[in-house]
Structure formats: C-alpha cells, structure tokens
Amino acid sequence: MTLLIEAPAYILHYVYFCNDNILRIHRHNTQDVEIVMLPLWNTENVIEIPLAFEVFGQFIELRLRRNTKIIAPKFQVWTHNEGNILQELPHLNEPTPCHYLHIDSISSAAISLCQEHGIHGLIFLENSTLEITPMGDLNPLSLDYHFIRERSEASLKDREPHIVKRAYATPITQDYYIRKNLQYEYNLNISRTNPVLEKIGRRQINEDLTIELAIFFDEAGYNIFAPFFDKDDEKIRDMLLAYINGVQALYHQSSLGKQIDISLVRMDIMHKQPSDLPNFGGERGSLLDSFCNYAKLYNPSDDKHPNHWDLGLYVSGLDFYAIEDGIKNTATMGLATVGGTCIDQYSCVIAELGVTNRFGKPYPSAGFTSVYIAAHEIGHNLGMHHDSTGNSCPRDGYIMSPSRGVQGETIWSECSREVVRTLARNKPCLLDKSTLEDKSLNHRRFLDLPGREWNAKKQCEILLRDKDATVATLHQACQALQCKSPHRSGYYFAGPALDGTDCASGRECRAGECLPAFQIVPGPGGPFIREGSWSDWKVGPCRSGCLQKSKGARQRNRSCNNPLAINTEAGCEGLHYDVQLCKDDRLCKKKRKTITEFAAIRCIEFSEVLSELDREGRGLQAIHESDRPWIACAIFCRRKDIMSYYTPRIELNDLGLDPYFPDGTWCHEEGGQNYFCRQHHCLPEDFQFAKKFLSDHKDEIELELGLQNARPNESKPSDRLIKYFSLGLDGLPLLTSLPANFNLPLGDDEWIDKDYIDLTKA
C-alpha cells in the first residue's frame, strides 16, 4: 500500500496486490485463513455499497464508493476492417462500474465486484491486511465446521462463501518494498490518512516512471490468432492484455532496481493492414521506419493530451528478417532504436508474436515468450544496450542478452538497472501520469500474475494454437515450459512460464523462479486446497479413412474444470484426450481403398511441400516394430534424391498435413489379434490408453523427434535422422535406433541477433 501526493489537490492514490506483494517484511509475516459468507451485489447504477461482516472475531464495516479512475482516460480499442476502414470498438471501451474504495480512520479497502460469483479485494487495518477471494464452486457445507462462521440458514441466501486471509506485518520501518499495480484514487485531505500511509506518502511522485503505451496488433497477427479465438475480438484483446501485463511484470521486478508502470492508452486490432502502414513483408528495418512514421502521424504531439502515448508497440505475426552480407537472416524477432523514448520519430518498437517457420514450427516468438521480446525491445528504446555490448555485464543470463531463445534469461542485469537509474533525468516524458479510469481494457487486472488466468495449459495452447495442447511436464517450467499435443510428435518449449503460473503444489513462477504462491498461507488448518476434477467426456463423431481391414475412430476429450483445482496439481489423473475405435460400416459404403493406394494419394500431396519426394506418389506402410510402435502408422513416400522411402514426420509435424495413416487403420496381426493405429501408434484392438503407456514411451518421444521448436534459418534433419525415418526399397528400415543424446535442445546462442539501431545512426 503506498501513498502518492500530487500537489496541490492532495489526491491519495493507494494500490493493492496480493498480500505478499504489498509489503515484503523480513521473515515476520504470519497469516490465518477463515471462510465467511458474503452477499452478492448487482453494481449497476450503484454508487455506494455498505458491506459489513465478522471475521477473526472482529467486526468489519465498510462504506464502499465506486472508483472510476483506473486506467488512462479515453482508452480506445480500434480495429481495421475490410476496405481499410479504421473503426473504434466502443463496446470494448465501456467502463466496468464494479471497482470500489473505502477509507476511514480505522481501515481502507480496495474491492472489486466485477466477478459474477464473488468479491475480490484487500482491506488494510492498522496491524494486518485482509485478502478476500470467492471460494468458487466449493459447497461451504462440505467444509470442516471450524472453518465456517456460524450463520442461520436464512443468512446464507444470496451469499457465497469467500476465503478471507489475514496477514500480520511487523512495523513498516523495517526493510520493505512497495509493488504498485492497480492504482486507486481517493480524494481526501491528507490529514485524514492514517500515519503509516502518510509516512510512505512523503515520497516524491515525480520520481515514479510510467510508460504510456499504445499497442498495434497487425493484420498478420490477427490472421494467425483469429481462427484460434473464433474471430472474437474480445478474446484477442484479453490475450493482448495478458501479454502487456506479462511485460508489466518484468518491469516491476526487483532486479530492475526501480519499477516502471505501463499504462495502456490505445489498442488497435487490425483486421486489415492500413494503407499508410506498409509492412514490407517483414523486412525489419523498413517495417520499423514504416511503423514509426505511422505512430508519429496518429500520436497526439502534446504529452498532456489524454490519448498521447510515450511509446508505440507494433506486435506482428510476420516473420521478421534482415539482409546481412547478402544473406537473409530470420533469427531476428524485434527491432528498436536505442534511447528513442520521448523522441517522437523514434519512440516505437516492433516485436513478433505467433510466428512459425515455413514448416509451422514455432519460433521463440510464437507464444508468450514474446513477452520477453517486447520487454527487451522496450528496454532498448529506454536506452539499454545488449549486455556485454559496450558494458561489463555478462552476455548471457539476463533479459537484455543478445540472444533470445526459449530458456531462462528472466531477470535484469546491473547494466539495465544503471540505465533505469537515469530515466527520470533522461526521459522526462515518463514522469507524467494519466488520470486513471475504470475501463474493461485494463491489463492490471492480472495483477502482474497473468499466469494465474493464462495457466500453463493455455500458454501451450497459444504456442501451438491447438486447444488440445497440454503441459508435458512442469519440471523447470519457470525457465522453460514444456508442451506437447496429441496431434504432433515430440515436445516444444514455450519459454519461461508467465509469472503466476503454477509450477508445483502451492507454488508459482515469479521472475523465473518457482516460489511459494502469494495466496498460499499457513493458517490453523494449513492452506486451503481443493483438488480438481474432470468434466464429462465430450465424444466426437466416428470418422474413417475407409481402408481395407480397418475401422473407424472417434476422439474424445475432457477438461479439469469440474471444479478447478485450488493450490494443488492433484485431482485430475489420467488422460484429457483419447481415441476409441468404432464401427465404420455406415460410413464406408463404397469400395474401400487399399492402404498402399491411400499412401500414394497422400505422398502426392506431401511432394507439393517437400521437393525431395517423388511426385509420382509412390508410398507404402512399414512392417510393425514393437520397439517403434509408430512406424506401421507412418506414411512412407519414395524419395527422389536417394533410393529409399521416407516418412516426413519432422517436416510435416506442424503443417496440418498428417504424415500418418488415419486412426483406425489396420497395421498388424499377432496371436490372432488385429492391431490398429491410434494416436499414431500400432496397438492391439483391445488396448486401453493410460498414463503408464505414455510414461513407457517417454524415451521414444524425446529421443526420436525430441524438441520440435524452429531453429534459426531452417536447419534440415541430419543424415542420421533421415536414415532413421527411412526404409530401403525392400521395405526394411535403414536405421533402427538413435544415440541417447541425439537431438537434445541447442543453446540459445544460435539466436544471437543485433536487434537495435543506435540513435546516432537512425
């Protein structure tokens, strides 16, 4: 909680975050938990709300007044529609009248009533802080009796159970830091504030730094994500807000030495690229110049104008490139002018998001690792150079490293801190603040912990744009989240998980570390834990390739949301995705194709993408191998360059061209039992999937295909890997095993790039 004073009006700004983030006191915080029943409110047209309840033997009485100032005034969301028309989306600009404040001589509070089923917020008392969160789906009557305050049955009507956590703090004169996140204003005479707040409030407001940011999401990015989000602009907006809040979390890190706030003042979602913003196919230098000219044209020049922004961020779905010594270099993922902030022509940066190579394999910028790319480019624009470039900081290990791969480098270096120390003097445009308003487009609602809402599975879904994508393992997720999909082979790194992502029971990622979650507190009964439970299976229709001796197959999936888990990873054991065999007689009334005929048709399609395949479309099915159960389900095509048949599992793994026979294809017979392809494996007809099967085949997944992220400049499979995925003309394998250390992840040095322009050369 912090007090900020703007003379002469004496406006008190106070902030809330999760308890541990408001004050961090040296090893003296203790917390308790209690569950109380609180009323639900319809806040429409309600300016003032009374709220009273008893908790921890203390009567709490609040008089809440609506807060209308949270983010920048006249916050706007725009879209570029057909015909190059720039259209504002006013329904996304409407304020959500659900944030409330209270202050008196006893307590102060910041409360959100935005959620349909509960209250969120903090109450600050003289020696403790209360955090309120709704319990959600849990039936309060199923809890142990000692956790619930006794109420009459009638009093439970129109009330919902809420978790109230109490944190005690030692005197504020001890070492502390203040994390500013959601800022709330309350007009009152400074003499009415409590002494603790007044003491903090004597800090000079003009020392605080705020980047007023405008984000422009281009047509290429829209085309990438619109199908995944069902062309719903609100869902795209929510992703971008989480993205910006991820950047905000990095600029609130203690490793930066001083927090820098990000106030979002404009968001453009471009269904169509504006005619005055050419993208030059992703050539980064020309694109940056184009965007800087565009931003200068539309940015109000007066820094006091409510719609003025200090820095423009162009988020693009284009694969940026640079021509260096006559060679096209695609390792670049962003570009900025060093020190360009506060200079109209140069206060602009570009960053990739959602980008893959031509085979559909994700670059580091494909998912939320782009948060680090954007933060890195903004760092350049603030005046930061690469670590080790003209300074004594080590090259690797920090956000301003010259390389940006998918592992680690989650904190700031001393050289970055040194630049921030001088910003108040060198970048005066960062010293002014907008008058904040409560509007729906507020990235700060993620509280610098966007991973709580955009959890590990959702981050994997964004990386692969695949709603069946899931987490392969949470091991080292805060440094490199590992993802997989039932529709692809191998695994993928999504980069460091977003702050707030669960990384172990009761722990979450923050600044690249797996730390105790802010909301997990020791109480009389320990932290509140609720195991998750599966939803019902959603079963799809029976589908079939109508091949000889084969069957149909249907997919089914379920979600761990009935209810969602709280403070634990336990509760949803087993698979979320499955494939079952089904009868296809009603689907296959015409003559069934032979497996070889089907392979030939598919090989012709593959040859249009891979020039090394024979365009005559000769293909075959391999003989089943128990050590490689995938091999009889993979389609092998005749190559032109060598005398062999080859399965393009790696090349087509991410293109949507399935290099396998359809699920249900006959693949083997043994002991009188037929085997059929399911999830790309040749398995007995009565086989039931289980976690044990996936665990037994973990080595196969990791060693055969391994990491499937894109590498710079599209390196091709090695000769050994080509042989491993090849059959001779006699149909027998050329190579049946790979060494244990084959295809391990490469270091991030391969992504080294000079992604900045010095201001003197701009």
CSV table of C-alpha atoms in Angstrom, one decimal, residues 1 43 81 110 133 147 149 163 176 181 211 259 302 310 336 376 486 542 578 650 652 720:
chain,number,residue,atom,x,y,z
A,1,MET,CA,0.0,0.0,0.0
A,43,THR,CA,-23.4,-3.0,-9.1
A,81,ASN,CA,-11.9,-3.6,-41.1
A,110,ALA,CA,-10.0,-1.7,-2.5
A,133,THR,CA,-11.4,-14.0,-2.7
A,147,PHE,CA,-13.6,-23.1,9.0
A,149,ARG,CA,-18.6,-18.9,10.9
A,163,ILE,CA,-11.8,-17.1,1.7
A,176,TYR,CA,10.2,-3.3,2.7
A,181,ASN,CA,0.0,-2.4,-9.6
A,211,ILE,CA,5.2,4.3,-19.9
A,259,GLN,CA,9.6,-0.2,-11.0
A,302,ASP,CA,1.1,17.2,-26.8
A,310,ASP,CA,5.1,7.7,-24.8
A,336,ALA,CA,14.1,-0.8,-31.7
A,376,HIS,CA,13.7,-6.5,-24.5
A,486,PRO,CA,-1.8,-35.4,-29.2
A,542,CYS,CA,-17.0,-41.7,-35.8
A,578,ASP,CA,-8.4,-40.2,-26.1
A,650,ILE,CA,9.5,-33.8,-38.7
A,652,LEU,CA,5.0,-32.1,-41.7
A,720,ARG,CA,21.4,-40.0,-39.4
